Structure formats: C-alpha cells, structure tokens
Coordinates of C-alpha atoms and ligand atoms in Angstrom, one line a residue:
X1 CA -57.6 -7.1 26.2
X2 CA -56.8 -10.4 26.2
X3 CA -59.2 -10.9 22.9
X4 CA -57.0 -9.3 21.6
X5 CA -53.5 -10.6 22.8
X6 CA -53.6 -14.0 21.1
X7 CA -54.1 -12.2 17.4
X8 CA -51.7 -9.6 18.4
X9 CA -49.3 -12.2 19.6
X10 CA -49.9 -13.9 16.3
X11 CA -48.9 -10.6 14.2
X12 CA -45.8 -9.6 16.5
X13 CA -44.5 -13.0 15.5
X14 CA -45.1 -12.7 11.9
X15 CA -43.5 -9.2 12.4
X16 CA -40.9 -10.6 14.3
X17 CA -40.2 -13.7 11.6
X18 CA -40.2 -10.9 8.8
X19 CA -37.9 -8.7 10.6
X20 CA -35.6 -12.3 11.2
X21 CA -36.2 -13.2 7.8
X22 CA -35.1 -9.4 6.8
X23 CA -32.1 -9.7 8.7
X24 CA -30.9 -12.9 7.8
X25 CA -31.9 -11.9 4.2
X26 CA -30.1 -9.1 4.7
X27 CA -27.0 -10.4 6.2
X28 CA -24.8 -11.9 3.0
X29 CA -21.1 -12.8 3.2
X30 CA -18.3 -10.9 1.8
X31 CA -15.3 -12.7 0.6
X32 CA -12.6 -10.9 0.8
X33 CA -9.1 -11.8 -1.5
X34 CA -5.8 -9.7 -0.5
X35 CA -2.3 -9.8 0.1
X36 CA -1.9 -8.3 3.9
X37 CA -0.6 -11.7 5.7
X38 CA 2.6 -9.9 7.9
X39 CA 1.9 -8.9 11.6
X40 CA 0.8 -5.3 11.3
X41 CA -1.4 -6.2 8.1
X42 CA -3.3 -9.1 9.5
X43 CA -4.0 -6.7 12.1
X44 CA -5.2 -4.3 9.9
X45 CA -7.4 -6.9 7.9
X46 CA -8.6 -8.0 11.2
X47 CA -10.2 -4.4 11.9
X48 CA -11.6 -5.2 8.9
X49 CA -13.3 -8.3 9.2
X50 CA -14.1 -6.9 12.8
X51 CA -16.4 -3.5 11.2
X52 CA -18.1 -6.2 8.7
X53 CA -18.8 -8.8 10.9
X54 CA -20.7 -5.9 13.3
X55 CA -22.6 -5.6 10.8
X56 CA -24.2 -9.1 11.0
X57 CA -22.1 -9.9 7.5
X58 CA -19.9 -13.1 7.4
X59 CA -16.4 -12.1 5.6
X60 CA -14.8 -15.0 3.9
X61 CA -10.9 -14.7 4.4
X62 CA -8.9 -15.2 0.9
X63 CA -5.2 -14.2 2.0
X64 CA -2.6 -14.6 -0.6
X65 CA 0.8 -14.3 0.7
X66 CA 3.5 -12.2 -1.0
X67 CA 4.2 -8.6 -0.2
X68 CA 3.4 -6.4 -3.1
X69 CA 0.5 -8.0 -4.5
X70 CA 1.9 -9.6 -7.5
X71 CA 0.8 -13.6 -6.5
X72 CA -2.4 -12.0 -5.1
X73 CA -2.9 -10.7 -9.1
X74 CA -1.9 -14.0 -10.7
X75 CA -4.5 -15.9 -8.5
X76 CA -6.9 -13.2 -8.9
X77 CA -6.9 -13.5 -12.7
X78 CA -7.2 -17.2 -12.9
X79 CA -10.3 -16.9 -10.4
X80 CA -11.5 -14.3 -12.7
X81 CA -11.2 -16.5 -16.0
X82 CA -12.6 -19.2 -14.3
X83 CA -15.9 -17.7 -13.3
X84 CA -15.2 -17.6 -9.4
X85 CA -14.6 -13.9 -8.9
X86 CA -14.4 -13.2 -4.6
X87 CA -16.8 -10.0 -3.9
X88 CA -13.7 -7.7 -3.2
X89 CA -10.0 -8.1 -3.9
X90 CA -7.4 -5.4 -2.6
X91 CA -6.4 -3.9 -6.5
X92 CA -4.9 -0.4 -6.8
X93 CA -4.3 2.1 -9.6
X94 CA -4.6 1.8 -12.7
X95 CA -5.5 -1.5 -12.5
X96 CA -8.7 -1.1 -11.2
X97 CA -9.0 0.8 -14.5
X98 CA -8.0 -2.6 -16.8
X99 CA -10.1 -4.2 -14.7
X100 CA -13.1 -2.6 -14.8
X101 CA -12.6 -2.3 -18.9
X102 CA -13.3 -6.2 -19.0
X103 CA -16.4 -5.3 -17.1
X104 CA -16.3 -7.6 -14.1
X105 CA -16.0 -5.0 -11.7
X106 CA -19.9 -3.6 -10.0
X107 CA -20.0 0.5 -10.1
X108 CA -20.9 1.2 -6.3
X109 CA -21.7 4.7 -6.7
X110 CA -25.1 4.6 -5.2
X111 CA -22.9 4.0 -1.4
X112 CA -20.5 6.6 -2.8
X113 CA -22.8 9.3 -3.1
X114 CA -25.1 8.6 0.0
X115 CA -22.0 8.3 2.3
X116 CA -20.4 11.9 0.2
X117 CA -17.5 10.4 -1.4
X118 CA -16.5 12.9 -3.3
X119 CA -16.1 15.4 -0.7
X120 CA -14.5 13.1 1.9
X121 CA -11.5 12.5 -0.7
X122 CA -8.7 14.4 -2.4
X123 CA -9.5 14.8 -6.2
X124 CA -6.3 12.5 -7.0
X125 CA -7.6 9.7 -5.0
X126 CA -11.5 9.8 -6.0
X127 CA -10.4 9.9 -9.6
X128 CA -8.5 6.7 -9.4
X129 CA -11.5 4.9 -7.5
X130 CA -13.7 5.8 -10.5
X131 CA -14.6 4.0 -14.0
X132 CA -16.4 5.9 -16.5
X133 CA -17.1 8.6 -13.4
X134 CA -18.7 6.1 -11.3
X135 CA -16.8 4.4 -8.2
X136 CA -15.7 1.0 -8.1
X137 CA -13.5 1.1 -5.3
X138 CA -13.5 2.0 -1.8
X139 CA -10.1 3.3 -1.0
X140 CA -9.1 2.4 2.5
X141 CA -5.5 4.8 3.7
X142 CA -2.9 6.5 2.4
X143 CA 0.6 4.9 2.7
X144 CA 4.0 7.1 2.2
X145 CA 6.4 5.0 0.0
X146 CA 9.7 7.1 1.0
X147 CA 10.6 6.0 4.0
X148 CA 13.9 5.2 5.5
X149 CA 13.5 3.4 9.2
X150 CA 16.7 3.5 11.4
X151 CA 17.1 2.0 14.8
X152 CA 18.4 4.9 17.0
X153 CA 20.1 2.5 19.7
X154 CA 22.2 0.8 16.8
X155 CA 23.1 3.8 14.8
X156 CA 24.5 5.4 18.0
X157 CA 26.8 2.8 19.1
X158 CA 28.1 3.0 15.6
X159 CA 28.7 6.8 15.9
X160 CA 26.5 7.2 13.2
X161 CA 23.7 9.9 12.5
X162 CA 20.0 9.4 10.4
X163 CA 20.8 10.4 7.2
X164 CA 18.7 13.1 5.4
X165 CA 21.3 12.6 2.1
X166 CA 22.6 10.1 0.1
X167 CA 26.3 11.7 1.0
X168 CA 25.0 11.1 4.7
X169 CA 23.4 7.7 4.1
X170 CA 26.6 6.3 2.4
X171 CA 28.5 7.8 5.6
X172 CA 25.9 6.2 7.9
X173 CA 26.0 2.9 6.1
X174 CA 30.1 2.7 6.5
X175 CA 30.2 3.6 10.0
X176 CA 27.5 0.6 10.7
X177 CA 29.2 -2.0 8.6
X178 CA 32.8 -1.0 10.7
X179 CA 31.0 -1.8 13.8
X180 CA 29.6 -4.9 12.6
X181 CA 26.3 -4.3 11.5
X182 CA 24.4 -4.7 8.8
X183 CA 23.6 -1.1 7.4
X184 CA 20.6 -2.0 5.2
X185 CA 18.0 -4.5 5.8
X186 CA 17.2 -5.4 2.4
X187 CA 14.7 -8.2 0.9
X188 CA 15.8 -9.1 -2.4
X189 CA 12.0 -9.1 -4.4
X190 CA 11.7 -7.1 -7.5
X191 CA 8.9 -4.8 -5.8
X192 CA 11.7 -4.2 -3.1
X193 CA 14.3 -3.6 -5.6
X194 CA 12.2 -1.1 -7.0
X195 CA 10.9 0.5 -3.6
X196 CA 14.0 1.6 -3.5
X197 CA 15.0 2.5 -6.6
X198 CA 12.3 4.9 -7.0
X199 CA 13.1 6.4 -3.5
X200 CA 16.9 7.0 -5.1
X201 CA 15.5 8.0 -8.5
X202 CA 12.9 11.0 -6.0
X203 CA 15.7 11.7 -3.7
X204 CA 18.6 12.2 -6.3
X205 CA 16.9 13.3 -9.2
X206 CA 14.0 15.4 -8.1
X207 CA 10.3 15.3 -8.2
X208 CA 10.5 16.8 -12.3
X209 CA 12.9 13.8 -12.7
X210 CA 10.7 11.3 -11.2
X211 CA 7.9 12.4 -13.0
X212 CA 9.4 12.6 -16.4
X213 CA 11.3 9.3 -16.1
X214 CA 8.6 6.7 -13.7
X215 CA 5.4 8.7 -14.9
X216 CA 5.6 9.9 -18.6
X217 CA 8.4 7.4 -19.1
X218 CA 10.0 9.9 -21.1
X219 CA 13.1 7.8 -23.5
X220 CA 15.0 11.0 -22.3
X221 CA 15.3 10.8 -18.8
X222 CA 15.1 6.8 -19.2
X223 CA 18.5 7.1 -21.0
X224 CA 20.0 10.3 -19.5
X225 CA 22.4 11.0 -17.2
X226 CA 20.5 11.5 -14.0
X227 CA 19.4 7.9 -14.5
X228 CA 23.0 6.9 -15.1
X229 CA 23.9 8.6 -11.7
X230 CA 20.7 7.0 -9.7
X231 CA 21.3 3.4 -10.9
X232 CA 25.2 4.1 -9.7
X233 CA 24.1 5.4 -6.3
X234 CA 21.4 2.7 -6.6
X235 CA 23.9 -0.2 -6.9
X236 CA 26.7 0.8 -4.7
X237 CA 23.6 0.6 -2.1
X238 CA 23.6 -2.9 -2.4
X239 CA 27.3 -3.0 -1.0
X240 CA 25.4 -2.4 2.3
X241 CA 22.7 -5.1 2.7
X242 CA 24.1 -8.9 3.9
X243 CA 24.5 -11.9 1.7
X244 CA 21.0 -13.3 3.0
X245 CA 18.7 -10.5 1.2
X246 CA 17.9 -12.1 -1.5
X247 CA 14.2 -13.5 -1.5
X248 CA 13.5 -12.5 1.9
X249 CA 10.6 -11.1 2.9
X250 CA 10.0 -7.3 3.5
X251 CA 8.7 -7.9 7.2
X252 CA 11.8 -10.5 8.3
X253 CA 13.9 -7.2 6.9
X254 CA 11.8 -5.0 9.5
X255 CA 12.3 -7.1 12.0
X256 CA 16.0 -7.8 11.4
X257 CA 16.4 -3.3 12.2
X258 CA 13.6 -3.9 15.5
X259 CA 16.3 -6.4 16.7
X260 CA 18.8 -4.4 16.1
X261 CA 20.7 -7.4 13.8
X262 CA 20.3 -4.0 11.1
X263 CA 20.9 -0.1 11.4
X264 CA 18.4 1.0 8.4
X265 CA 15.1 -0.3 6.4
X266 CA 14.0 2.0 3.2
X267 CA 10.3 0.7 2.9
X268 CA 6.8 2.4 2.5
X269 CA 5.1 3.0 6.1
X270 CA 3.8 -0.7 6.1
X271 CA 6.8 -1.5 7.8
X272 CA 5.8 1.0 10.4
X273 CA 3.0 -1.1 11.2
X274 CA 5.5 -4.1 12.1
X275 CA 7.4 -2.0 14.5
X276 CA 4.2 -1.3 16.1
X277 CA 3.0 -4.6 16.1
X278 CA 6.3 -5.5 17.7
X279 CA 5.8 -2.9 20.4
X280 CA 7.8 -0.3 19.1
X281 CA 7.4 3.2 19.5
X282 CA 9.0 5.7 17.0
X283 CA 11.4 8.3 18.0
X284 CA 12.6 6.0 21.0
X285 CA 12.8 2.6 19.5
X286 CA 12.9 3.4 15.9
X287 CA 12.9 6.6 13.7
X288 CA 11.0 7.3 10.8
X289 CA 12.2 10.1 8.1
X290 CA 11.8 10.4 4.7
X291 CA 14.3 8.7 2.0
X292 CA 17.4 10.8 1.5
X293 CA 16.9 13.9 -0.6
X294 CA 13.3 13.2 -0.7
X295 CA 11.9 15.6 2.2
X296 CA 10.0 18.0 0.5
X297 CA 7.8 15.4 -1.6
X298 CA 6.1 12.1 -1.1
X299 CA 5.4 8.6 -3.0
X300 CA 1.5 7.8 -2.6
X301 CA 0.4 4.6 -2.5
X302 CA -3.2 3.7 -1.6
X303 CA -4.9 0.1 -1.3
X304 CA -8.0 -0.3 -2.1
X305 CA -11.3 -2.7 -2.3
X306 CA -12.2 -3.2 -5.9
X307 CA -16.0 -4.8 -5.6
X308 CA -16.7 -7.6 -8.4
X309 CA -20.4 -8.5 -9.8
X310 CA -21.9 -10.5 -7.4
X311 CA -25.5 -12.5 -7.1
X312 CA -27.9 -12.0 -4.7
X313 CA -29.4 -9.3 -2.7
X314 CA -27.6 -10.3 0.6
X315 CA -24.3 -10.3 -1.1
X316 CA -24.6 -7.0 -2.8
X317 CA -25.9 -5.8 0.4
X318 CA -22.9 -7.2 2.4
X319 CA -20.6 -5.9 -0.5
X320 CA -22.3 -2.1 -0.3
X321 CA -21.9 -2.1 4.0
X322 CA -18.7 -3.0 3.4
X323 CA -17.7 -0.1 0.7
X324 CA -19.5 1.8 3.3
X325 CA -17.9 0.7 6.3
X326 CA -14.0 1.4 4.7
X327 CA -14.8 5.2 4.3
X328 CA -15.9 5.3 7.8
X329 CA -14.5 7.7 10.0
X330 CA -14.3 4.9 13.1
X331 CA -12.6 1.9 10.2
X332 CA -10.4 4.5 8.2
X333 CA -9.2 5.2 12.4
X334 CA -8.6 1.5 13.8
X335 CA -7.6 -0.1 10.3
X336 CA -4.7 2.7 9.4
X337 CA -3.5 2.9 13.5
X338 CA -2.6 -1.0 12.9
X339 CA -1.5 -0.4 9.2
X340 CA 1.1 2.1 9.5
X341 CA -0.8 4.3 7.0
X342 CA -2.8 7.5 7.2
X343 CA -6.7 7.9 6.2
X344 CA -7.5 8.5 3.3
X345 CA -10.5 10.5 4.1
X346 CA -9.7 14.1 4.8
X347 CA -10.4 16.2 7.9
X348 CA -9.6 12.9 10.3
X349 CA -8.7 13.4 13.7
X350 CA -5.4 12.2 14.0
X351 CA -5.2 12.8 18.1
X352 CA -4.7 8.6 18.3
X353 CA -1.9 8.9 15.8
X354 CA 1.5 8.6 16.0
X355 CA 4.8 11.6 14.8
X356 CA 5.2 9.4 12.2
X357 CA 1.6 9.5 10.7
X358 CA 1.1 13.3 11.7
X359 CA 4.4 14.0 9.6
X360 CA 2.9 11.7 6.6
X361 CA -0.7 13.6 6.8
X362 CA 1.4 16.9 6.7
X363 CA 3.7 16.4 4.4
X364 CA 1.0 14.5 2.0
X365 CA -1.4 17.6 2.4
X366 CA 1.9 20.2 1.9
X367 CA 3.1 17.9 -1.1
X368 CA -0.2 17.9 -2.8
X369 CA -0.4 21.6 -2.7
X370 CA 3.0 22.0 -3.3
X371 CA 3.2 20.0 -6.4
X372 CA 5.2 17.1 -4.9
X373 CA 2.8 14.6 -4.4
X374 CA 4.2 11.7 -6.7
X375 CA 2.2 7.9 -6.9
X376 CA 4.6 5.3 -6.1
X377 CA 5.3 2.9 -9.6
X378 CA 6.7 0.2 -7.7
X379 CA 3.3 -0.2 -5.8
X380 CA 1.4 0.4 -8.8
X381 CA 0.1 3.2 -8.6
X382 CA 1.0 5.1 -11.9
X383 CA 1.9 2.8 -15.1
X384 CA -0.5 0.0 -17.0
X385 CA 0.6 -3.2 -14.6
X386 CA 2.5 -4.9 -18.1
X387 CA 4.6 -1.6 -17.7
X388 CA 5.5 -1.8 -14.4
X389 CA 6.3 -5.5 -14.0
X390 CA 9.1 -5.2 -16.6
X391 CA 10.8 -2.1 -15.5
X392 CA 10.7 -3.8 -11.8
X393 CA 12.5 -6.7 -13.6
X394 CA 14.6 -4.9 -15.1
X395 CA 15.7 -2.9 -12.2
X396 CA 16.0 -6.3 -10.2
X397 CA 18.0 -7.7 -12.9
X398 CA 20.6 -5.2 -12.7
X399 CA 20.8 -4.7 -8.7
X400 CA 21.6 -9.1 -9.2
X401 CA 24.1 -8.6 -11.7
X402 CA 26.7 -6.7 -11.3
X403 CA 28.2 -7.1 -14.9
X404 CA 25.0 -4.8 -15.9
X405 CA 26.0 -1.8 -16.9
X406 CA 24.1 1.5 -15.9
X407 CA 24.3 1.9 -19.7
X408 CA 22.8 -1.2 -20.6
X409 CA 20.2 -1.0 -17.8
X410 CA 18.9 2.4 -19.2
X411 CA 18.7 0.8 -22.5
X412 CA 16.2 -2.0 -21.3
X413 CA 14.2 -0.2 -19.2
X414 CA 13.7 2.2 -22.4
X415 CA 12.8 -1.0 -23.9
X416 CA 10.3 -2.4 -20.9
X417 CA 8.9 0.9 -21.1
X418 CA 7.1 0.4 -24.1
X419 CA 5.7 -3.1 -22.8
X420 CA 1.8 -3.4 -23.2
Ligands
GAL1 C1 1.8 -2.8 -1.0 C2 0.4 -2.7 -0.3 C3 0.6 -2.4 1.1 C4 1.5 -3.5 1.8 C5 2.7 -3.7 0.9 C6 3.5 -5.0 1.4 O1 1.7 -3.0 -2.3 O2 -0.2 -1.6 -0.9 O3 -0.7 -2.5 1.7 O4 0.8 -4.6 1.9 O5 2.4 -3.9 -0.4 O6 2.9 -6.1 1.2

C-alpha cells in the first residue's frame, strides 16, 4: 500500500495541477462595455457580473453613461477603429447587423445550438440575434416601450384619473398642473423626445400607421395628415412638463413621479426598474399602463450582448459561458426582476414577477399573435442607426422650437428618412 502511496501521491498532484491549470486556463475575463449606469440597471448588470463571476470568469466593467446608448456607440466605434474591441458590448437591432457586416463581431452559434436557442426564442427575436443565419448575440429581456407611469397618491389629490386616451391624458395633465404639479416628468434628450413621440404616433395613429410611417418610412404617412395631427398632440404635450426638462436624465424624471414632485412618466419599463429599486410597488405606489390609445399593441425593445473576436482560449471560453449564462432560465429570472423587463426566453415562470411584467408578457405574447407587436425606433430596434439618429433629431428639434411647423417638421423627417 504504502509502495504505492508516494507514486500515487505524485500522479494526484499532477492530476490535481492539470485540473488547476485547466481551470485557471479555463477561467478568461469578459469585458463587458454598456450603457446600464441608473439604480435599477446597475442592478441588473450586477446579476450579471454575479452569474459570470460563478463561473470562475473575471468580468471587466466598461459602463458608459447616457441613457439610450448613443455615447455608449460613439465610444464603442472609436475602440473598434482603434483595435481595442471589449469581448461584449450591449448593441441592439439592426445594428448588430452593420456590425457584424464589418466582420468584427464572433458567430457564437456552437453555444446557441447546444443550449436550443432557437426554440427558447420567438422567431422575431432569434432572427435579429443572427448574421448570415448564425447567432452573434445573446439577447438578454424583453422591454415594453409604451408605458405611461402615474403616481396614484398624486393623481388623486388632483382629482384626476390614469388616462387610457389622449382626450383623458390632456384632462389628467390640466387637473395636475391646477393643483400644482407637474403633469409630465419629462427629460429633454432626443431618445426621450422620441420615446414619446413614437408612443403618440402608436396611440393616435394606430399600429398600420406606425408601421407605415417609423418602419417602411413610407413619404406618405411621413407627410400626411395623421402625422400632422400626432406632432400637434405631440407638442401641446410639452405644455405639461416643467422648465427644468431639458437635458435631464430619464431616471431623475422617474424619480421626480416616485416623489411625488410629478403626476405622470411615459418611458419604456426601465423606469419600472427605478421604482423598484426605490422600493416601490406598482398598483399601490405607482401604476403602470400602457401609453394612451396604445392598449392593444406593444413597442419591443430588447438589449442584447453582441460578442466581438477575441484571442485566447480562456477568453472565448469566458465569452461562450457568458452567451450561455444570459439565456439561462435562473439570469434571464434575477437580471429582468431588477431590470423592469420581461425574459426573453419563452415558457418562463413568471410566479416572482410583478402585474406589471405579467401584463407585458401577456400583452407581448397577445400582440405578437395579434399582429400588434411593433419594435420601438427610438431604441433602435427597427431603422439603419444613420436613419434613426436624424429622425430623433428632427423630432427633438421641433418639440425645442416652437416656431416649427408640423408642416415643416414632416418635410424634414421625409428628408432624415432617406439618411444613410
Ligand atoms: C434603452 C436600453 C434599456 C435602457 C434604456 C435607458 O435603449 O435598451 O436597457 O437602458 O435605454 O438607458
């Protein structure tokens, strides 16, 4: 026995330092570049880092402040051009598509298929996550766009009711300012301008409408007169936010109705996640419901993880856990319960979930059947990104000045249309 101990203890620690050596090989770091830097979202992003890190991977932090992305993309770029691409950045849409065309972007299909992808995910997502028919993305939730948030406690001492109409919300937004507070808690960014444009252009307009004039941007319905009416309604909105919107941040907005210092928020269910970071529980401290006239359908917007080339076993192993680890049932659970959003892998069990998620994960399953499942533009998720940064100017130039006429608004975002 003991002959044979001493060679035996030899090979177990050879075993052992090739099982170390494994590991460590194995173990890589991740660095991670996105734009989730308010309280719900670093939560979020902290689930994240939490399901990587149990994994024995290190993930490198690259936060790049700015709700909606757009300083995110600029840094991202110059990183890019300069040779020092992170392992993962949070791109969505269509972009991942320009992306991938400049061939920077690593196809992770072999994860996809082994952990079933394609039948975890609706059609419309898995399509967007692909290049060429093979993955590049791991999508991470599902996030409704058209929401309006209303603080119940402020809206009744104002005598007011939630508003499921424009009529009502203009009704809603007059009783609050006559008692004093501010109806609409407004931050004046161009992606804000245009989250709630789009949610006037779907509530007033209709789904066809939408469709024809944010989608195909059809010259028609970019110059007709249901756009003349929802840039109308869309400026006499402005009448009802406060002199301090502009610039502000979409989260200081969300807090300004959690405080009470504002009756109403229209913002996609990110904002949710503030209330709930703030200890807020809907339907007692806050109400969720969708944008006025825009019940029956629902503005998609879905982040994802684009994964870049990398070197180096351990960091395309750290990079393929990761993709892995997103689509997991426990991740796409903890990250969306901070988030706000819903998962975007089907056949969850939404038991830890709030009304406000269970109503988004209903109406996003009944809108997809139904036809009214629309992406969100002002969160990319529909036009090429040189599209959709000058229609958002556009519409922010004209909510800024008010000499702009509807008319001359629907002639330049005919124009922006055609940007490439
Ligand atoms: C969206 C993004 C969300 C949220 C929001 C505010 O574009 O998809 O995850 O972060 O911006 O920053």
């Amino acid at each position: 026995m003991n002959r044979f101990r001493p060679k035996s203890a030899r090979v177990l620690a050879a075993v052992a330092a090739t099982l170390v050596l494994a590991g460590a090989a194995q173990a890589g770091e991740v660095e991670v570049l996105h734009y989730w830097t308010s309280g719900g979202e670093a939560k979020a992003a902290a689930a994240l880092k939490a399901t990587l890190q149990a994994k024995g991977h290190t993930w490198r932090d690259f936060a790049v402040a700015g709700g909606g992305g757009d300083s995110a993309m600029t840094v991202l770029k110059s990183r890019v051009v300069s040779g020092n691409a992170p392992a993962a950045a949070q791109i969505k849409g269509p972009s991942l598509q320009e992306w991938a065309a400049e061939g920077v972007l690593a196809n992770i299909d072999d994860v996809a298929k082994a952990e079933k992808w394609d039948s975890l995910l609706p059609r419309q997502i898995s399509d967007v996550m692909k290049y060429k028919g093979g993955y590049i993305a791991a999508p991470l939730n599902v996030h409704r766009v058209n929401w309006l948030y209303a603080n119940p406690e402020v809206l009744k001492k104002a005598g007011a009711k939630v508003p499921a109409t424009w009529d009502e919300f203009f009704a809603t937004a007059e009783a609050l300012k006559k008692a004093g507070v501010i109806p609409l808690a407004h931050g004046g960014q161009n992606w804000q301008d245009f989250t709630v444009f789009e949610s006037v252009a779907l509530g007033l307009g209709g789904v066809d409408f939408y469709r024809k004039a944010l989608v195909q941007l059809d010259p028609a319905a970019l110059n007709g007169a249901t756009m003349e009416k929802v840039l109308a309604t869309f400026r006499r909105i402005k009448g009802y936010t406060d002199k301090n919107a502009p610039g502000r941040d979409w989260n200081l907005a969300t807090g300004m109705v959690v405080k009470g210092e504002a009756g109403m928020q229209l913002m996609g269910d990110w904002a949710k996640g503030e209330f709930v970071a703030a200890g807020k529980q809907p339907g007692k401290d806050f109400i969720c419901v969708a944008a006025p006239g825009s019940a029956g359908a629902f503005t998609f917007n879905v982040d994802s993880l684009a994964m870049f080339k990398v070197k180096g076993d351990d960091k395309v192993k750290a990079q393929k856990d990761l993709a892995a680890a997103v689509m997991s049932p426990q991740f796409q659970e903890t990250f969306n319960l901070n988030k706000g959003s819903i998962p975007v892998r089907l056949n969850m069990d939404l038991t830890k979930f709030d009304d406000c998620a269970k109503a988004s994960a209903k109406d996003f399953a009944a809108s997809a059947q139904g036809g009214t499942l629309v992406p969100s533009i002002a969160h990319g998720m529909a036009v090429p990104a040189a599209v959709e940064g000058a229609i958002k100017d556009v519409v922010s130039q004209f909510w800024n000045n008010d000499r702009m006429t509807p008319k001359e608004a629907m002639t330049r975002l005919a124009a922006a249309a055609k940007a490439s």
